[in-house]
């Protein structure tokens, strides 16, 4: 296996683990906490890193940005960024109502994030 591919797979898998821990621990707690925010940002960083590595590997292979995987992946990263920024704003403002309802958005973003993750796995299995 190409060393860059191995690093990318590790980064993307790390993103899955970190983001899943953040989203589901927040969902179970029913309130947004700083620890959840840390997992959101770490998951985003790992996903962005893995995606950048995968993009280098995909250059010229037809699996670029205009593929279904590329488009859904870009949407997922943008949503993860919006999600993390919004969570940061909610915690900084100490918005109690938003802290208790935020998990609804988290589950939606996490579910959308899974689409390019699963597409990427399927593409890698070919």
JSON list of C-alpha atoms in Angstrom, two decimals:
[
{"chain": "A", "resi": 1, "resn": "UNK", "atom": "CA", "xyz": [0.00, 0.00, 0.00]},
{"chain": "A", "resi": 2, "resn": "UNK", "atom": "CA", "xyz": [1.21, 3.49, -0.88]},
{"chain": "A", "resi": 3, "resn": "UNK", "atom": "CA", "xyz": [2.51, 5.24, 2.29]},
{"chain": "A", "resi": 4, "resn": "UNK", "atom": "CA", "xyz": [0.48, 8.37, 1.52]},
{"chain": "A", "resi": 5, "resn": "UNK", "atom": "CA", "xyz": [-2.67, 6.27, 1.12]},
{"chain": "A", "resi": 6, "resn": "UNK", "atom": "CA", "xyz": [-1.97, 4.57, 4.46]},
{"chain": "A", "resi": 7, "resn": "UNK", "atom": "CA", "xyz": [-1.58, 7.96, 6.19]},
{"chain": "A", "resi": 8, "resn": "UNK", "atom": "CA", "xyz": [-4.76, 9.24, 4.54]},
{"chain": "A", "resi": 9, "resn": "UNK", "atom": "CA", "xyz": [-6.76, 6.18, 5.63]},
{"chain": "A", "resi": 10, "resn": "UNK", "atom": "CA", "xyz": [-5.46, 6.57, 9.19]},
{"chain": "A", "resi": 11, "resn": "UNK", "atom": "CA", "xyz": [-6.38, 10.29, 9.20]},
{"chain": "A", "resi": 12, "resn": "UNK", "atom": "CA", "xyz": [-9.88, 9.68, 7.84]},
{"chain": "A", "resi": 13, "resn": "UNK", "atom": "CA", "xyz": [-10.47, 6.80, 10.27]},
{"chain": "A", "resi": 14, "resn": "UNK", "atom": "CA", "xyz": [-9.23, 9.00, 13.12]},
{"chain": "A", "resi": 15, "resn": "UNK", "atom": "CA", "xyz": [-11.71, 11.66, 11.97]},
{"chain": "A", "resi": 16, "resn": "UNK", "atom": "CA", "xyz": [-14.51, 9.08, 12.11]},
{"chain": "A", "resi": 17, "resn": "UNK", "atom": "CA", "xyz": [-13.56, 8.08, 15.64]},
{"chain": "A", "resi": 18, "resn": "UNK", "atom": "CA", "xyz": [-13.10, 11.62, 16.97]},
{"chain": "A", "resi": 19, "resn": "UNK", "atom": "CA", "xyz": [-16.19, 13.09, 15.33]},
{"chain": "A", "resi": 20, "resn": "UNK", "atom": "CA", "xyz": [-18.33, 10.12, 16.35]},
{"chain": "A", "resi": 21, "resn": "UNK", "atom": "CA", "xyz": [-17.19, 10.41, 19.97]},
{"chain": "A", "resi": 22, "resn": "UNK", "atom": "CA", "xyz": [-17.95, 14.13, 19.97]},
{"chain": "A", "resi": 23, "resn": "UNK", "atom": "CA", "xyz": [-21.37, 13.85, 18.36]},
{"chain": "A", "resi": 24, "resn": "UNK", "atom": "CA", "xyz": [-22.66, 10.83, 20.27]},
{"chain": "A", "resi": 25, "resn": "UNK", "atom": "CA", "xyz": [-21.25, 11.86, 23.66]},
{"chain": "A", "resi": 26, "resn": "UNK", "atom": "CA", "xyz": [-22.95, 15.23, 23.18]},
{"chain": "A", "resi": 27, "resn": "UNK", "atom": "CA", "xyz": [-26.17, 13.48, 22.18]},
{"chain": "A", "resi": 28, "resn": "UNK", "atom": "CA", "xyz": [-26.07, 11.25, 25.27]},
{"chain": "A", "resi": 29, "resn": "UNK", "atom": "CA", "xyz": [-25.23, 14.18, 27.58]},
{"chain": "A", "resi": 30, "resn": "UNK", "atom": "CA", "xyz": [-28.08, 16.22, 26.05]},
{"chain": "A", "resi": 31, "resn": "UNK", "atom": "CA", "xyz": [-26.00, 19.36, 26.51]},
{"chain": "A", "resi": 32, "resn": "UNK", "atom": "CA", "xyz": [-23.09, 20.79, 24.54]},
{"chain": "A", "resi": 33, "resn": "UNK", "atom": "CA", "xyz": [-19.86, 20.89, 26.57]},
{"chain": "A", "resi": 34, "resn": "UNK", "atom": "CA", "xyz": [-16.34, 22.11, 25.78]},
{"chain": "A", "resi": 35, "resn": "UNK", "atom": "CA", "xyz": [-15.07, 18.52, 25.53]},
{"chain": "A", "resi": 36, "resn": "UNK", "atom": "CA", "xyz": [-17.55, 17.90, 22.70]},
{"chain": "A", "resi": 37, "resn": "UNK", "atom": "CA", "xyz": [-16.29, 21.00, 20.94]},
{"chain": "A", "resi": 38, "resn": "UNK", "atom": "CA", "xyz": [-12.72, 19.70, 21.18]},
{"chain": "A", "resi": 39, "resn": "UNK", "atom": "CA", "xyz": [-13.77, 16.45, 19.50]},
{"chain": "A", "resi": 40, "resn": "UNK", "atom": "CA", "xyz": [-15.59, 18.38, 16.74]},
{"chain": "A", "resi": 41, "resn": "UNK", "atom": "CA", "xyz": [-12.48, 20.46, 15.96]},
{"chain": "A", "resi": 42, "resn": "UNK", "atom": "CA", "xyz": [-10.11, 17.48, 16.19]},
{"chain": "A", "resi": 43, "resn": "UNK", "atom": "CA", "xyz": [-12.38, 15.44, 13.91]},
{"chain": "A", "resi": 44, "resn": "UNK", "atom": "CA", "xyz": [-12.52, 18.30, 11.42]},
{"chain": "A", "resi": 45, "resn": "UNK", "atom": "CA", "xyz": [-8.71, 18.64, 11.45]},
{"chain": "A", "resi": 46, "resn": "UNK", "atom": "CA", "xyz": [-8.21, 14.89, 10.93]},
{"chain": "A", "resi": 47, "resn": "UNK", "atom": "CA", "xyz": [-10.80, 14.81, 8.14]},
{"chain": "A", "resi": 48, "resn": "UNK", "atom": "CA", "xyz": [-9.32, 17.81, 6.37]},
{"chain": "A", "resi": 49, "resn": "UNK", "atom": "CA", "xyz": [-5.82, 16.33, 6.63]},
{"chain": "A", "resi": 50, "resn": "UNK", "atom": "CA", "xyz": [-6.95, 12.95, 5.30]},
{"chain": "A", "resi": 51, "resn": "UNK", "atom": "CA", "xyz": [-8.97, 14.58, 2.53]},
{"chain": "A", "resi": 52, "resn": "UNK", "atom": "CA", "xyz": [-5.98, 16.67, 1.44]},
{"chain": "A", "resi": 53, "resn": "UNK", "atom": "CA", "xyz": [-3.84, 13.53, 1.24]},
{"chain": "A", "resi": 54, "resn": "UNK", "atom": "CA", "xyz": [-6.54, 11.65, -0.67]},
{"chain": "A", "resi": 55, "resn": "UNK", "atom": "CA", "xyz": [-6.84, 14.59, -3.10]},
{"chain": "A", "resi": 56, "resn": "UNK", "atom": "CA", "xyz": [-3.12, 14.30, -3.89]},
{"chain": "A", "resi": 57, "resn": "UNK", "atom": "CA", "xyz": [-3.60, 10.63, -4.64]},
{"chain": "A", "resi": 58, "resn": "UNK", "atom": "CA", "xyz": [-6.73, 11.24, -6.76]},
{"chain": "A", "resi": 59, "resn": "UNK", "atom": "CA", "xyz": [-5.17, 13.90, -9.01]},
{"chain": "A", "resi": 60, "resn": "UNK", "atom": "CA", "xyz": [-5.50, 12.64, -12.56]},
{"chain": "A", "resi": 61, "resn": "UNK", "atom": "CA", "xyz": [-7.40, 9.49, -11.60]},
{"chain": "A", "resi": 62, "resn": "UNK", "atom": "CA", "xyz": [-10.88, 10.85, -12.31]},
{"chain": "A", "resi": 63, "resn": "UNK", "atom": "CA", "xyz": [-11.87, 10.73, -8.65]},
{"chain": "A", "resi": 64, "resn": "UNK", "atom": "CA", "xyz": [-11.46, 14.45, -8.11]},
{"chain": "A", "resi": 65, "resn": "UNK", "atom": "CA", "xyz": [-13.68, 17.20, -6.79]},
{"chain": "A", "resi": 66, "resn": "UNK", "atom": "CA", "xyz": [-16.37, 16.82, -9.47]},
{"chain": "A", "resi": 67, "resn": "UNK", "atom": "CA", "xyz": [-17.12, 13.19, -8.57]},
{"chain": "A", "resi": 68, "resn": "UNK", "atom": "CA", "xyz": [-20.00, 12.27, -6.24]},
{"chain": "A", "resi": 69, "resn": "UNK", "atom": "CA", "xyz": [-17.41, 11.47, -3.58]},
{"chain": "A", "resi": 70, "resn": "UNK", "atom": "CA", "xyz": [-15.63, 14.79, -4.10]},
{"chain": "A", "resi": 71, "resn": "UNK", "atom": "CA", "xyz": [-18.81, 16.86, -3.99]},
{"chain": "A", "resi": 72, "resn": "UNK", "atom": "CA", "xyz": [-20.25, 15.13, -0.93]},
{"chain": "A", "resi": 73, "resn": "UNK", "atom": "CA", "xyz": [-16.84, 15.27, 0.76]},
{"chain": "A", "resi": 74, "resn": "UNK", "atom": "CA", "xyz": [-16.60, 19.03, 0.22]},
{"chain": "A", "resi": 75, "resn": "UNK", "atom": "CA", "xyz": [-20.15, 19.53, 1.51]},
{"chain": "A", "resi": 76, "resn": "UNK", "atom": "CA", "xyz": [-19.32, 17.41, 4.58]},
{"chain": "A", "resi": 77, "resn": "UNK", "atom": "CA", "xyz": [-16.17, 19.40, 5.41]},
{"chain": "A", "resi": 78, "resn": "UNK", "atom": "CA", "xyz": [-18.05, 22.69, 5.03]},
{"chain": "A", "resi": 79, "resn": "UNK", "atom": "CA", "xyz": [-20.85, 21.40, 7.28]},
{"chain": "A", "resi": 80, "resn": "UNK", "atom": "CA", "xyz": [-18.30, 20.17, 9.85]},
{"chain": "A", "resi": 81, "resn": "UNK", "atom": "CA", "xyz": [-16.67, 23.60, 9.83]},
{"chain": "A", "resi": 82, "resn": "UNK", "atom": "CA", "xyz": [-20.01, 25.40, 10.24]},
{"chain": "A", "resi": 83, "resn": "UNK", "atom": "CA", "xyz": [-20.94, 22.93, 12.98]},
{"chain": "A", "resi": 84, "resn": "UNK", "atom": "CA", "xyz": [-17.69, 23.51, 14.91]},
{"chain": "A", "resi": 85, "resn": "UNK", "atom": "CA", "xyz": [-17.87, 27.31, 14.52]},
{"chain": "A", "resi": 86, "resn": "UNK", "atom": "CA", "xyz": [-21.51, 27.36, 15.65]},
{"chain": "A", "resi": 87, "resn": "UNK", "atom": "CA", "xyz": [-20.72, 25.11, 18.63]},
{"chain": "A", "resi": 88, "resn": "UNK", "atom": "CA", "xyz": [-17.90, 27.49, 19.56]},
{"chain": "A", "resi": 89, "resn": "UNK", "atom": "CA", "xyz": [-20.27, 30.47, 19.37]},
{"chain": "A", "resi": 90, "resn": "UNK", "atom": "CA", "xyz": [-22.91, 28.70, 21.47]},
{"chain": "A", "resi": 91, "resn": "UNK", "atom": "CA", "xyz": [-20.38, 27.91, 24.19]},
{"chain": "A", "resi": 92, "resn": "UNK", "atom": "CA", "xyz": [-18.78, 31.36, 24.14]},
{"chain": "A", "resi": 93, "resn": "UNK", "atom": "CA", "xyz": [-22.19, 33.06, 24.42]},
{"chain": "A", "resi": 94, "resn": "UNK", "atom": "CA", "xyz": [-23.26, 30.54, 27.08]},
{"chain": "A", "resi": 95, "resn": "UNK", "atom": "CA", "xyz": [-26.61, 30.14, 25.31]},
{"chain": "A", "resi": 96, "resn": "UNK", "atom": "CA", "xyz": [-28.32, 27.61, 27.60]},
{"chain": "A", "resi": 97, "resn": "UNK", "atom": "CA", "xyz": [-31.19, 26.84, 25.22]},
{"chain": "A", "resi": 98, "resn": "UNK", "atom": "CA", "xyz": [-28.85, 26.26, 22.28]},
{"chain": "A", "resi": 99, "resn": "UNK", "atom": "CA", "xyz": [-26.53, 24.15, 24.45]},
{"chain": "A", "resi": 100, "resn": "UNK", "atom": "CA", "xyz": [-29.46, 21.81, 25.15]},
{"chain": "A", "resi": 101, "resn": "UNK", "atom": "CA", "xyz": [-30.77, 21.56, 21.56]},
{"chain": "A", "resi": 102, "resn": "UNK", "atom": "CA", "xyz": [-27.48, 21.61, 19.67]},
{"chain": "A", "resi": 103, "resn": "UNK", "atom": "CA", "xyz": [-27.29, 17.79, 19.48]},
{"chain": "A", "resi": 104, "resn": "UNK", "atom": "CA", "xyz": [-30.03, 17.80, 16.82]},
{"chain": "A", "resi": 105, "resn": "UNK", "atom": "CA", "xyz": [-27.73, 19.61, 14.40]},
{"chain": "A", "resi": 106, "resn": "UNK", "atom": "CA", "xyz": [-24.80, 17.40, 15.38]},
{"chain": "A", "resi": 107, "resn": "UNK", "atom": "CA", "xyz": [-26.60, 14.19, 14.41]},
{"chain": "A", "resi": 108, "resn": "UNK", "atom": "CA", "xyz": [-27.61, 15.65, 11.04]},
{"chain": "A", "resi": 109, "resn": "UNK", "atom": "CA", "xyz": [-24.08, 16.83, 10.21]},
{"chain": "A", "resi": 110, "resn": "UNK", "atom": "CA", "xyz": [-22.58, 13.52, 11.36]},
{"chain": "A", "resi": 111, "resn": "UNK", "atom": "CA", "xyz": [-25.03, 11.56, 9.20]},
{"chain": "A", "resi": 112, "resn": "UNK", "atom": "CA", "xyz": [-24.23, 13.69, 6.14]},
{"chain": "A", "resi": 113, "resn": "UNK", "atom": "CA", "xyz": [-20.50, 13.27, 6.88]},
{"chain": "A", "resi": 114, "resn": "UNK", "atom": "CA", "xyz": [-20.93, 9.50, 6.72]},
{"chain": "A", "resi": 115, "resn": "UNK", "atom": "CA", "xyz": [-22.01, 9.66, 3.05]},
{"chain": "A", "resi": 116, "resn": "UNK", "atom": "CA", "xyz": [-18.58, 10.54, 1.60]},
{"chain": "A", "resi": 117, "resn": "UNK", "atom": "CA", "xyz": [-16.91, 8.30, 4.20]},
{"chain": "A", "resi": 118, "resn": "UNK", "atom": "CA", "xyz": [-18.91, 5.29, 3.00]},
{"chain": "A", "resi": 119, "resn": "UNK", "atom": "CA", "xyz": [-18.51, 6.29, -0.68]},
{"chain": "A", "resi": 120, "resn": "UNK", "atom": "CA", "xyz": [-14.76, 6.49, -0.17]},
{"chain": "A", "resi": 121, "resn": "UNK", "atom": "CA", "xyz": [-14.69, 3.03, 1.44]},
{"chain": "A", "resi": 122, "resn": "UNK", "atom": "CA", "xyz": [-16.71, 1.61, -1.44]},
{"chain": "A", "resi": 123, "resn": "UNK", "atom": "CA", "xyz": [-14.38, 3.23, -3.98]},
{"chain": "A", "resi": 124, "resn": "UNK", "atom": "CA", "xyz": [-11.37, 1.86, -2.14]},
{"chain": "A", "resi": 125, "resn": "UNK", "atom": "CA", "xyz": [-12.76, -1.68, -2.23]},
{"chain": "A", "resi": 126, "resn": "UNK", "atom": "CA", "xyz": [-12.84, -1.77, -6.02]}
]
